[in-house]
Amino acid sequence: MSDQPEASSSVDAVIVGAGFSGLYLLHRFRQLGLSTRVFERGGDVGGTWYWNRYPGARCDVESMQYSYSFDEDLQQDWTWSEKFSPQPQILAYIGHVADRFDLRKDIDFDVEVTAAHYDEGARRWTVETESGERVSAQFFIMATGCISTAQIPTLDGFDAYTGRTFHTGNWPHEKVDFAGERIAVIGTGSSGIQVIPVLAEEAAHVTVFQRTPNYSLPSRNVPMTEEYERSWKDVYAERREEMRYSGHGSLKDLNDKPALSVSEEERQAVFEDRWETGGPAMLGAFNDILTSQEANDTAAEFVRNQIRRIVKDPVTAELLAPKTYPIGTKRICIDSGYFETYNRDNVDLVDISTAPIERMTPDGLVANGTEYAFDSIVFATGFDAMTGTLFNVDIRGRGDTALREKWYAGPRTYLGLMSEAFPNMYMITGPGSPSVKSNMVMSIEQHVDFVIDSIVHMREHGFDLMEPTVEAEDDWVDHVQEAANKTLFPRANSWYMGANIPGKPRLFMPYIGGVGVYRRICEDIVENGYKGFRFEAKAAAAAE
Ligand code: NAP
């Protein structure tokens, strides 16, 4: 990019992405009086909730908690209609926030950022878009989310297939009519588990191709009651503060007893109660489910038995019951009638755990030596999570260091916020932060506030460059792995570990030490003069 023409415009900050992160960043940058451009590849605000509009898409963090907390009037005014919000309502909420704070006028939609290069002399980033526009900025922020690069597996014959194909993470905007169709769904993660029951209601037949079964818990979603809403809104500020220092950024009922400290009878009663409560409550049934294999086995067996109880055909039930990894170490799924769907006459399960789908054909696909014909194939095959979207942009820092090359063996960040050699570049909920192991909106707000406070700090001290030190970054990378190794998480082939993408390094990418713990670490770093970061003043640079 260095041989190309100068940037055509100059701003204080360029933000990539207009989801929860980008919008709040823009709002805060404006309050600081900084000029800002936001580039968004979608046609409107919303990020994840703009793209993942497949039937049945729903958040599995409670509505009262999965929302911004930065503005008291906003959180008091907005009303959710269900305990767990459906995608259209979350998208409407994000649109409301954009209107309420008049954010759209600084956002360029349908614009893909292709490159961002750091100019050491000027101490500025040049950000380039697909159309060739080049913008110079002091600060460059990737607010691109953790799960935003949809992944369709490479299959021979893909182009020859004559039916329709869809990916849950890139779903059409107009309603798709599946009535009377034979549909394949490939993938049984959170997205597959949500879309399958809805498609089964509409289509003539649904065939599910399952590589790995997932533990899924019933959501027990219910309409929002005025009473429940009031119970939150009356004390919203206090509840939000509690969430900020909680384990996962949301309030959950966590039992502080180890699973094996109680009798078998009591343990089963606790599990039953959690299963009836619904949502992710099961993982908090005892305090060691994610750290002790023995404790985990008891919860896993309970869920397997629920599957065996719900699914009438014993062979299908056994295929749906996960046995190869501890419960909770692949992202727990929350469903509405998922296992019950397999009792329908128009739903079949095909186990592809021992041999992958062989190829696609003009009519469908071949698996386990059998040829299947489909009118539509739905890929619920997930994402190149945490790093994929960062790598889609050619990001180059000091010394022309490419982010992709620096991270070839896995992401290297300090706090999941910045990476050495990339001054003044921030990642919101980047790898090495609680991110996907937390209530994302809470973590987004914390990171945005950290970035804004850092910039205020720089202004107050006459600095114009901020960057982590190599030592701080190395220590943090080690700490992230140490935290993961104290849990059972590394035992699963999950996307947390990069295991769903062929060739991706295997290591646990989010920080599992806890949202409150992480927040305190960040606060301590700030109180100690931004320990682990180095700053440079403009005058010093000019003198060099
Ligand atoms: P995912 O969890 O990565 O699931 C992808 C599924 O596709 C897995 O079952 C995977 O099998 C399968 N798969 C991938 N490649 C395949 C291949 N080549 N052949 C056959 N099967 C293949 O993706 P996701 O369901 O889209 O969910 C991603 C994340 O988004 C979730 O974990 C969650 O964090 C978030 N999400 C949240 C919600 C919610 O809030 N309710 C809803 C949707 C998504 P393997 O397991 O064997 O890899």
Coordinates of C-alpha atoms and ligand atoms in Angstrom, one line a residue:
M1 CA 0.0 0.0 0.0
S2 CA 3.0 2.3 0.6
D3 CA 3.5 2.9 -3.2
Q4 CA -0.1 4.1 -3.5
P5 CA -1.4 7.6 -3.3
E6 CA -1.8 9.6 -0.1
A7 CA -4.9 9.2 2.0
S8 CA -7.7 11.4 0.7
S9 CA -9.1 12.3 4.1
S10 CA -7.9 12.4 7.7
V11 CA -9.8 11.8 10.9
D12 CA -8.8 11.1 14.5
A13 CA -10.2 7.6 14.5
V14 CA -11.3 4.9 12.1
I15 CA -13.6 2.2 13.5
V16 CA -14.3 -1.0 11.5
G17 CA -17.7 -2.5 12.3
A18 CA -21.1 -1.0 13.4
G19 CA -22.3 -3.7 15.7
F20 CA -22.6 -3.3 19.5
S21 CA -18.9 -2.3 19.7
G22 CA -18.7 0.1 16.8
L23 CA -21.8 2.0 17.8
Y24 CA -20.8 2.5 21.4
L25 CA -17.2 3.5 20.3
L26 CA -18.6 6.1 17.9
H27 CA -20.8 7.5 20.6
R28 CA -17.9 7.8 23.1
F29 CA -15.5 9.2 20.5
R30 CA -18.0 11.9 19.6
Q31 CA -18.3 12.8 23.3
L32 CA -14.6 13.3 23.3
G33 CA -14.9 15.6 20.3
L34 CA -12.8 13.3 18.1
S35 CA -13.6 13.1 14.4
T36 CA -14.5 9.5 13.5
R37 CA -15.3 7.4 10.4
V38 CA -17.0 4.0 10.8
F39 CA -16.8 1.5 8.0
E40 CA -19.4 -1.3 8.0
R41 CA -19.5 -4.1 5.4
G42 CA -23.3 -4.7 6.1
G43 CA -26.0 -2.5 4.8
D44 CA -27.0 -1.3 8.2
V45 CA -26.0 -1.4 11.9
G46 CA -26.2 -4.6 13.9
G47 CA -23.1 -6.7 13.3
T48 CA -23.8 -10.3 14.3
W49 CA -27.5 -9.6 14.6
Y50 CA -27.5 -8.1 11.1
W51 CA -26.0 -11.2 9.5
N52 CA -27.4 -14.1 11.6
R53 CA -31.1 -13.7 10.6
Y54 CA -31.8 -17.4 10.1
P55 CA -35.2 -18.7 11.4
G56 CA -35.1 -19.3 15.1
A57 CA -32.1 -17.1 15.8
R58 CA -32.2 -15.9 19.3
C59 CA -29.8 -14.8 22.0
D60 CA -29.2 -17.1 24.9
V61 CA -28.2 -14.4 27.4
E62 CA -31.3 -13.0 29.0
S63 CA -32.7 -9.9 27.4
M64 CA -32.5 -7.8 30.5
Q65 CA -28.8 -8.5 30.6
Y66 CA -27.9 -8.6 26.9
S67 CA -28.2 -4.8 26.3
Y68 CA -26.2 -1.6 26.8
S69 CA -25.8 -0.3 30.3
F70 CA -24.1 3.0 29.5
D71 CA -27.2 5.1 29.4
E72 CA -29.8 4.9 32.2
D73 CA -32.6 6.4 30.1
L74 CA -32.0 3.9 27.3
Q75 CA -32.1 0.9 29.6
Q76 CA -35.2 2.2 31.3
D77 CA -37.1 3.1 28.1
W78 CA -36.5 0.0 26.0
T79 CA -38.9 -2.9 26.5
W80 CA -38.1 -6.5 25.6
S81 CA -41.0 -8.8 24.8
E82 CA -39.4 -12.2 25.7
K83 CA -37.0 -13.5 28.4
F84 CA -34.6 -14.5 25.6
S85 CA -34.8 -12.1 22.7
P86 CA -35.3 -13.2 19.1
Q87 CA -32.9 -11.8 16.5
P88 CA -35.3 -9.3 14.9
Q89 CA -35.9 -7.6 18.3
I90 CA -32.2 -7.3 19.1
L91 CA -31.6 -5.8 15.6
A92 CA -34.5 -3.4 16.2
Y93 CA -32.9 -2.4 19.5
I94 CA -29.5 -1.8 17.9
G95 CA -31.3 0.3 15.2
H96 CA -33.0 2.3 18.0
V97 CA -29.7 3.0 19.6
A98 CA -28.3 4.2 16.3
D99 CA -31.2 6.6 15.9
R100 CA -31.4 7.7 19.4
F101 CA -27.8 8.8 19.4
D102 CA -27.9 9.9 15.8
L103 CA -25.0 7.6 14.9
R104 CA -25.7 6.5 11.3
K105 CA -24.5 9.8 9.8
D106 CA -20.9 8.9 10.6
I107 CA -21.1 5.3 9.3
D108 CA -20.3 4.2 5.7
F109 CA -22.4 1.1 5.0
D110 CA -21.6 -1.6 2.4
V111 CA -17.9 -0.8 2.7
E112 CA -15.3 -3.5 3.3
V113 CA -12.0 -2.4 4.8
T114 CA -9.2 -4.3 3.1
A115 CA -6.0 -2.9 4.6
A116 CA -4.6 -0.8 7.5
H117 CA -1.0 0.1 7.5
Y118 CA 0.9 2.0 10.1
D119 CA 3.2 4.8 9.1
E120 CA 5.9 5.1 11.8
G121 CA 7.1 8.5 10.7
A122 CA 3.7 10.1 10.7
R123 CA 2.5 7.9 13.6
R124 CA -0.8 7.4 11.8
W125 CA -2.7 4.5 10.3
T126 CA -3.8 4.5 6.7
V127 CA -7.0 2.5 6.3
E128 CA -8.0 1.4 2.8
T129 CA -11.4 0.2 1.6
E130 CA -12.4 -2.1 -1.2
S131 CA -13.3 0.8 -3.4
G132 CA -9.8 2.2 -2.9
E133 CA -10.7 5.0 -0.5
R134 CA -7.8 5.7 1.9
V135 CA -8.3 7.4 5.2
S136 CA -5.6 8.5 7.6
A137 CA -6.2 8.2 11.3
Q138 CA -4.3 8.4 14.6
F139 CA -6.4 5.6 16.1
F140 CA -7.5 2.4 14.4
I141 CA -10.1 0.2 16.1
M142 CA -11.2 -3.2 15.0
A143 CA -14.7 -3.6 16.3
T144 CA -15.4 -6.5 14.1
G145 CA -16.8 -9.0 16.6
C146 CA -15.5 -12.5 17.4
I147 CA -17.8 -14.7 15.3
S148 CA -18.2 -12.8 12.0
T149 CA -16.4 -14.8 9.3
A150 CA -18.8 -17.5 8.2
Q151 CA -17.2 -20.8 7.3
I152 CA -18.4 -23.1 4.6
P153 CA -16.3 -26.3 4.3
T154 CA -14.6 -27.1 1.1
L155 CA -16.5 -29.8 -0.6
D156 CA -15.9 -31.3 -4.1
G157 CA -18.7 -30.6 -6.4
F158 CA -20.0 -27.5 -4.5
D159 CA -20.4 -25.5 -7.7
A160 CA -22.1 -28.3 -9.5
Y161 CA -25.0 -28.4 -7.0
T162 CA -28.1 -27.0 -8.6
G163 CA -30.2 -26.4 -5.4
R164 CA -30.0 -23.4 -3.1
T165 CA -27.3 -23.1 -0.4
F166 CA -27.4 -20.9 2.7
H167 CA -25.1 -20.2 5.7
T168 CA -26.8 -19.4 8.9
G169 CA -24.3 -16.5 9.5
N170 CA -25.0 -14.9 6.1
W171 CA -28.7 -15.4 5.8
P172 CA -30.8 -13.6 3.1
H173 CA -32.8 -10.5 4.2
E174 CA -36.0 -11.6 2.5
K175 CA -38.1 -14.5 3.9
V176 CA -36.9 -17.8 2.4
D177 CA -39.7 -20.2 1.6
F178 CA -38.9 -23.8 2.4
A179 CA -42.5 -25.2 2.1
G180 CA -42.5 -28.6 0.6
E181 CA -38.7 -28.8 0.3
R182 CA -36.2 -31.5 1.1
I183 CA -33.6 -29.7 3.2
A184 CA -30.1 -30.7 4.5
V185 CA -28.7 -29.0 7.6
I186 CA -25.0 -29.5 8.1
G187 CA -23.8 -28.7 11.6
T188 CA -25.3 -29.0 15.1
G189 CA -23.8 -26.1 17.0
S190 CA -25.8 -23.3 18.5
S191 CA -27.0 -22.1 15.1
G192 CA -28.0 -25.6 13.8
I193 CA -29.7 -26.4 17.0
Q194 CA -31.8 -23.2 16.7
V195 CA -32.6 -23.4 13.0
I196 CA -33.4 -27.2 12.8
P197 CA -36.7 -27.2 14.8
V198 CA -38.0 -24.2 12.8
L199 CA -37.2 -25.6 9.4
A200 CA -38.7 -28.9 10.4
E201 CA -42.0 -27.2 10.9
E202 CA -42.0 -25.8 7.4
A203 CA -40.2 -28.1 5.1
A204 CA -41.3 -31.5 3.7
H205 CA -38.2 -33.2 5.1
V206 CA -35.1 -32.2 7.0
T207 CA -31.9 -34.3 7.1
V208 CA -29.4 -33.3 9.7
F209 CA -25.7 -34.2 9.1
Q210 CA -24.0 -34.3 12.5
R211 CA -20.2 -34.6 13.0
T212 CA -20.2 -34.0 16.7
P213 CA -23.3 -34.1 19.0
N214 CA -23.7 -31.1 21.3
Y215 CA -25.0 -30.7 24.8
S216 CA -28.1 -28.5 24.6
L217 CA -30.2 -27.3 27.4
P218 CA -33.9 -26.1 27.1
S219 CA -34.2 -22.3 27.1
R220 CA -37.7 -22.3 28.8
N221 CA -38.2 -19.0 27.0
V222 CA -41.3 -17.1 28.2
P223 CA -42.9 -13.8 27.4
M224 CA -41.5 -10.9 29.4
T225 CA -43.8 -10.0 32.3
E226 CA -44.1 -6.4 33.6
E227 CA -43.2 -7.7 37.1
Y228 CA -40.0 -9.3 35.9
E229 CA -39.0 -6.3 33.9
R230 CA -39.7 -4.0 36.9
S231 CA -37.6 -6.2 39.2
W232 CA -34.7 -5.4 37.0
K233 CA -35.4 -1.8 36.1
D234 CA -36.0 -0.7 39.7
V235 CA -32.4 -1.6 40.5
Y236 CA -30.8 -1.6 37.1
A237 CA -27.7 0.4 38.0
E238 CA -26.9 -1.9 41.0
R239 CA -27.5 -5.1 38.9
R240 CA -25.3 -3.9 36.1
E241 CA -22.5 -3.2 38.6
E242 CA -22.8 -6.7 40.0
M243 CA -22.7 -8.1 36.4
R244 CA -19.5 -6.1 35.7
Y245 CA -17.7 -8.0 38.5
S246 CA -19.3 -11.4 38.0
G247 CA -17.8 -14.5 36.5
H248 CA -19.3 -14.2 33.0
G249 CA -20.7 -10.7 32.9
S250 CA -24.2 -11.8 33.7
L251 CA -26.1 -12.7 36.9
K252 CA -26.5 -16.4 37.3
D253 CA -27.5 -18.5 40.2
L254 CA -24.2 -20.3 41.0
N255 CA -24.1 -23.1 43.6
D256 CA -20.8 -22.9 45.6
K257 CA -20.7 -26.6 46.4
P258 CA -18.6 -29.2 44.6
A259 CA -20.7 -31.8 42.8
L260 CA -19.4 -34.8 44.7
S261 CA -19.8 -33.1 48.1
V262 CA -23.5 -34.0 48.1
S263 CA -25.4 -37.3 47.8
E264 CA -26.4 -38.8 44.5
E265 CA -30.0 -38.0 45.3
E266 CA -29.3 -34.4 46.1
R267 CA -27.1 -34.0 43.0
Q268 CA -29.9 -35.3 40.7
A269 CA -32.4 -33.0 42.4
V270 CA -30.2 -30.0 41.8
F271 CA -29.7 -31.0 38.1
E272 CA -33.5 -31.5 37.7
D273 CA -34.2 -28.1 39.2
R274 CA -31.6 -26.5 36.8
W275 CA -33.0 -28.3 33.8
E276 CA -36.5 -27.1 34.6
T277 CA -35.2 -23.5 35.2
G278 CA -33.8 -23.6 31.7
G279 CA -31.1 -21.5 30.0
P280 CA -27.4 -22.1 31.0
A281 CA -28.3 -22.7 34.7
M282 CA -27.1 -26.3 34.5
L283 CA -23.4 -25.2 34.3
G284 CA -23.7 -23.4 37.6
A285 CA -25.3 -26.4 39.3
F286 CA -22.0 -27.0 41.2
N287 CA -18.8 -25.0 41.4
D288 CA -16.5 -27.5 39.8
I289 CA -18.4 -28.7 36.7
L290 CA -15.9 -26.9 34.4
T291 CA -12.8 -27.8 36.4
S292 CA -13.2 -31.4 37.6
Q293 CA -13.7 -34.3 35.2
E294 CA -15.6 -36.3 37.9
A295 CA -18.0 -33.4 38.6
N296 CA -18.4 -32.8 34.9
D297 CA -19.2 -36.5 34.3
T298 CA -22.2 -36.3 36.6
A299 CA -23.7 -33.2 34.8
A300 CA -22.9 -34.7 31.3
E301 CA -24.6 -38.0 32.2
F302 CA -27.6 -36.2 33.5
V303 CA -28.0 -34.3 30.2
R304 CA -27.4 -37.5 28.2
N305 CA -30.2 -39.2 30.1
Q306 CA -32.5 -36.3 29.4
I307 CA -31.8 -36.8 25.7
R308 CA -32.5 -40.5 26.0
R309 CA -35.8 -39.6 27.7
I310 CA -36.9 -37.1 25.1
V311 CA -35.8 -38.9 21.9
K312 CA -38.0 -41.9 21.2
D313 CA -35.8 -43.8 18.8
P314 CA -33.0 -45.2 21.0
V315 CA -30.4 -45.3 18.1
T316 CA -31.0 -41.6 17.3
A317 CA -30.9 -40.7 21.0
E318 CA -27.5 -42.4 21.4
L319 CA -26.2 -40.5 18.4
L320 CA -27.4 -37.2 19.8
A321 CA -25.9 -37.9 23.2
P322 CA -22.4 -36.3 23.4
K323 CA -19.7 -38.6 24.9
T324 CA -16.4 -37.5 23.6
Y325 CA -15.8 -34.2 25.5
P326 CA -16.9 -32.7 28.8
I327 CA -20.1 -30.7 29.0
G328 CA -19.6 -27.0 28.6
T329 CA -16.2 -27.2 26.9
K330 CA -17.7 -26.7 23.5
R331 CA -20.1 -23.7 23.7
I332 CA -23.2 -25.0 25.5
C333 CA -26.3 -24.7 23.3
I334 CA -29.7 -23.5 24.4
D335 CA -32.6 -24.7 22.5
S336 CA -36.4 -24.6 22.0
G337 CA -37.5 -28.1 21.3
Y338 CA -34.3 -29.3 19.6
F339 CA -34.3 -32.9 20.8
E340 CA -38.1 -33.3 20.5
T341 CA -37.7 -32.4 16.8
Y342 CA -36.1 -35.8 16.1
N343 CA -39.4 -37.5 17.1
R344 CA -41.0 -36.0 14.0
D345 CA -41.6 -38.2 10.9
N346 CA -40.0 -35.6 8.6
V347 CA -36.6 -35.3 10.4
D348 CA -33.6 -37.7 10.0
L349 CA -30.2 -37.7 11.6
V350 CA -27.1 -38.8 9.6
D351 CA -24.0 -39.5 11.7
I352 CA -20.9 -38.3 9.9
S353 CA -18.5 -38.6 12.8
T354 CA -16.4 -41.3 11.3
A355 CA -16.3 -40.2 7.7
P356 CA -16.8 -36.7 6.3
I357 CA -19.3 -35.7 3.7
E358 CA -17.7 -37.2 0.5
R359 CA -18.9 -34.6 -2.1
M360 CA -21.7 -32.6 -3.4
T361 CA -23.6 -33.6 -6.6
P362 CA -25.9 -31.6 -8.9
D363 CA -28.8 -32.9 -6.8
G364 CA -27.4 -33.0 -3.3
L365 CA -24.6 -34.7 -1.5
V366 CA -22.9 -38.1 -0.8
A367 CA -22.2 -39.2 2.7
N368 CA -21.4 -42.6 4.1
G369 CA -21.7 -43.9 0.6
T370 CA -25.3 -42.8 0.2
E371 CA -26.5 -40.2 -2.2
Y372 CA -29.1 -37.7 -0.9
A373 CA -31.1 -35.3 -3.0
F374 CA -32.0 -31.9 -1.5
D375 CA -33.8 -28.7 -2.7
S376 CA -31.7 -26.6 -0.3
I377 CA -28.6 -27.2 1.8
V378 CA -28.2 -25.1 5.0
F379 CA -24.7 -24.8 6.3
A380 CA -24.7 -24.2 10.0
T381 CA -21.0 -24.9 10.0
G382 CA -19.8 -22.0 12.1
F383 CA -17.1 -19.3 11.8
D384 CA -13.4 -18.7 11.6
A385 CA -13.7 -17.3 15.1
M386 CA -11.7 -14.7 17.1
T387 CA -8.9 -14.2 14.5
G388 CA -10.5 -14.8 11.1
T389 CA -12.0 -11.4 10.7
L390 CA -8.9 -9.6 11.9
F391 CA -6.9 -11.5 9.3
N392 CA -9.3 -10.6 6.5
V393 CA -7.8 -7.1 6.7
D394 CA -4.2 -6.7 5.7
I395 CA -3.1 -5.1 9.0
R396 CA 0.6 -4.0 9.1
G397 CA 2.2 -2.3 12.1
R398 CA 5.7 -1.1 12.9
G399 CA 8.4 -2.4 10.6
D400 CA 5.7 -3.6 8.2
T401 CA 4.9 -6.4 10.6
A402 CA 1.8 -8.3 9.4
L403 CA -0.6 -9.2 12.1
R404 CA -1.3 -12.5 10.4
E405 CA 2.4 -13.3 10.4
K406 CA 3.0 -12.2 14.0
W407 CA 0.1 -14.4 15.1
Y408 CA 1.0 -17.4 12.9
A409 CA 1.3 -19.7 16.0
G410 CA -1.8 -18.1 17.7
P411 CA -3.0 -14.7 18.7
R412 CA -0.5 -12.6 20.8
T413 CA -2.2 -9.7 22.7
Y414 CA -1.9 -7.8 25.9
L415 CA -5.3 -8.1 27.6
G416 CA -6.9 -8.9 24.2
L417 CA -6.9 -5.2 23.6
M418 CA -3.7 -4.4 21.8
S419 CA -0.7 -6.2 20.2
E420 CA 2.9 -5.1 20.3
A421 CA 4.1 -3.5 17.1
F422 CA 0.7 -2.2 16.3
P423 CA 0.6 1.2 18.1
N424 CA -2.7 2.9 18.6
M425 CA -4.6 -0.1 17.2
Y426 CA -7.2 -1.5 19.5
M427 CA -9.3 -4.6 19.3
I428 CA -12.7 -4.7 21.0
T429 CA -13.1 -8.1 22.7
G430 CA -10.0 -9.4 21.0
P431 CA -8.4 -12.8 21.6
G432 CA -7.0 -13.0 25.1
S433 CA -10.0 -11.2 26.7
P434 CA -13.1 -12.7 28.2
S435 CA -15.0 -11.9 25.0
V436 CA -16.9 -15.0 23.9
K437 CA -16.7 -16.5 27.4
S438 CA -18.8 -13.6 28.7
N439 CA -21.9 -11.5 28.1
M440 CA -20.6 -9.8 25.0
V441 CA -22.3 -6.5 25.6
M442 CA -20.8 -6.1 29.0
S443 CA -17.3 -6.9 27.7
I444 CA -17.7 -4.6 24.8
E445 CA -18.6 -1.7 27.1
Q446 CA -15.6 -2.4 29.3
H447 CA -13.2 -2.5 26.3
V448 CA -14.7 0.7 24.8
D449 CA -14.4 2.5 28.1
F450 CA -10.8 1.3 28.4
V451 CA -9.9 2.6 25.0
I452 CA -11.6 6.0 25.6
D453 CA -9.9 6.3 29.0
S454 CA -6.5 5.5 27.4
I455 CA -7.0 8.2 24.8
V456 CA -8.0 10.7 27.5
H457 CA -4.8 9.7 29.5
M458 CA -2.7 10.2 26.3
R459 CA -4.2 13.7 25.8
E460 CA -3.7 14.7 29.4
H461 CA 0.0 13.7 29.2
G462 CA 0.8 14.9 25.8
F463 CA 1.3 11.4 24.4
D464 CA 0.4 10.4 20.9
L465 CA 1.4 6.7 20.8
M466 CA 0.3 3.8 23.0
E467 CA 1.6 0.2 22.6
P468 CA 2.0 -2.8 24.9
T469 CA 5.5 -3.9 25.7
V470 CA 6.7 -7.3 24.5
E471 CA 7.2 -8.5 28.1
A472 CA 3.7 -7.6 29.2
E473 CA 2.3 -9.3 26.1
D474 CA 4.3 -12.5 26.6
D475 CA 3.2 -12.7 30.2
W476 CA -0.4 -12.2 29.3
V477 CA -0.3 -14.8 26.6
D478 CA 1.1 -17.3 29.1
H479 CA -1.5 -16.3 31.7
V480 CA -4.4 -16.8 29.2
Q481 CA -3.1 -20.4 28.6
E482 CA -2.5 -21.0 32.3
A483 CA -6.1 -20.0 33.1
A484 CA -7.4 -22.3 30.4
N485 CA -5.3 -25.2 31.6
K486 CA -6.9 -25.0 35.0
T487 CA -10.2 -25.9 33.3
L488 CA -11.4 -28.7 31.2
F489 CA -11.8 -26.5 28.1
P490 CA -8.6 -27.6 26.3
R491 CA -10.1 -31.2 26.2
A492 CA -12.6 -30.4 23.5
N493 CA -12.1 -29.8 19.7
S494 CA -14.0 -26.5 19.9
W495 CA -13.8 -23.3 17.9
Y496 CA -12.5 -21.7 21.2
M497 CA -9.4 -23.8 20.4
G498 CA -9.4 -23.1 16.7
A499 CA -10.2 -26.7 16.1
N500 CA -13.0 -26.2 13.6
I501 CA -10.7 -24.6 11.0
P502 CA -8.2 -26.9 9.2
G503 CA -4.6 -25.7 9.9
K504 CA -5.5 -23.2 12.6
P505 CA -3.2 -23.2 15.6
R506 CA -4.7 -25.1 18.6
L507 CA -4.8 -23.0 21.7
F508 CA -7.5 -21.6 23.9
M509 CA -8.2 -18.1 22.5
P510 CA -10.5 -16.3 25.1
Y511 CA -9.5 -15.4 28.6
I512 CA -11.3 -17.8 31.0
G513 CA -10.2 -16.2 34.3
G514 CA -13.5 -14.5 34.7
V515 CA -15.1 -11.1 33.8
G516 CA -14.7 -9.6 37.2
V517 CA -11.2 -10.8 37.7
Y518 CA -10.2 -9.5 34.3
R519 CA -11.9 -6.1 35.0
R520 CA -9.9 -5.8 38.3
I521 CA -6.7 -6.7 36.4
C522 CA -7.4 -3.9 33.9
E523 CA -8.2 -1.5 36.7
D524 CA -5.0 -2.4 38.5
I525 CA -3.0 -1.8 35.3
V526 CA -4.5 1.7 34.9
E527 CA -4.0 2.5 38.5
N528 CA -0.3 1.6 38.1
G529 CA 0.2 4.0 35.3
Y530 CA -0.9 1.7 32.5
K531 CA 1.6 -1.0 33.6
G532 CA 2.7 -3.0 30.6
F533 CA 1.9 -0.2 28.1
R534 CA 4.5 2.3 26.8
F535 CA 3.6 5.8 25.6
E536 CA 5.5 8.3 23.5
A537 CA 5.0 12.0 23.4
K538 CA 4.8 13.8 20.1
A539 CA 7.6 16.2 20.9
A540 CA 10.0 13.3 21.5
A541 CA 9.2 11.8 18.1
A542 CA 9.8 15.1 16.4
A543 CA 13.2 15.4 18.2
E544 CA 14.4 12.0 16.9
Ligands
NAP1 P1 -20.3 -23.9 15.6 O1 -20.7 -23.9 17.1 O2 -18.9 -23.8 15.2 O3 -21.0 -25.2 15.0 C1 -20.7 -25.6 13.7 C2 -21.2 -27.0 13.5 O4 -20.9 -27.4 12.1 C3 -20.6 -28.0 14.4 O5 -21.6 -29.0 14.7 C4 -19.5 -28.6 13.5 O6 -19.1 -29.9 13.9 C5 -20.2 -28.6 12.2 N1 -19.2 -28.6 11.1 C6 -18.3 -27.7 10.8 N2 -17.6 -28.0 9.7 C7 -18.1 -29.2 9.3 C8 -17.8 -30.0 8.2 N3 -16.8 -29.8 7.4 N4 -18.6 -31.1 8.0 C9 -19.6 -31.4 8.9 N5 -19.9 -30.6 10.0 C10 -19.2 -29.5 10.1 O7 -21.1 -22.7 14.9 P2 -22.5 -22.0 15.2 O8 -23.5 -23.1 15.5 O9 -22.8 -21.1 14.1 O10 -22.2 -21.2 16.5 C11 -21.0 -20.4 16.7 C12 -21.1 -19.6 17.9 O11 -21.9 -18.5 17.7 C13 -21.7 -20.3 19.1 O12 -20.9 -21.2 19.8 C14 -22.1 -19.2 19.9 O13 -21.1 -18.6 20.6 C15 -22.6 -18.2 18.9 N6 -24.1 -18.4 18.7 C16 -24.9 -18.0 19.7 C17 -26.2 -18.2 19.6 C18 -27.1 -17.8 20.7 O14 -26.8 -16.9 21.5 N7 -28.1 -18.5 21.0 C19 -26.8 -18.7 18.4 C20 -25.9 -19.1 17.4 C21 -24.6 -18.9 17.5 P3 -17.9 -30.1 15.0 O15 -18.5 -29.8 16.3 O16 -17.5 -31.5 14.8 O17 -16.8 -29.1 14.6

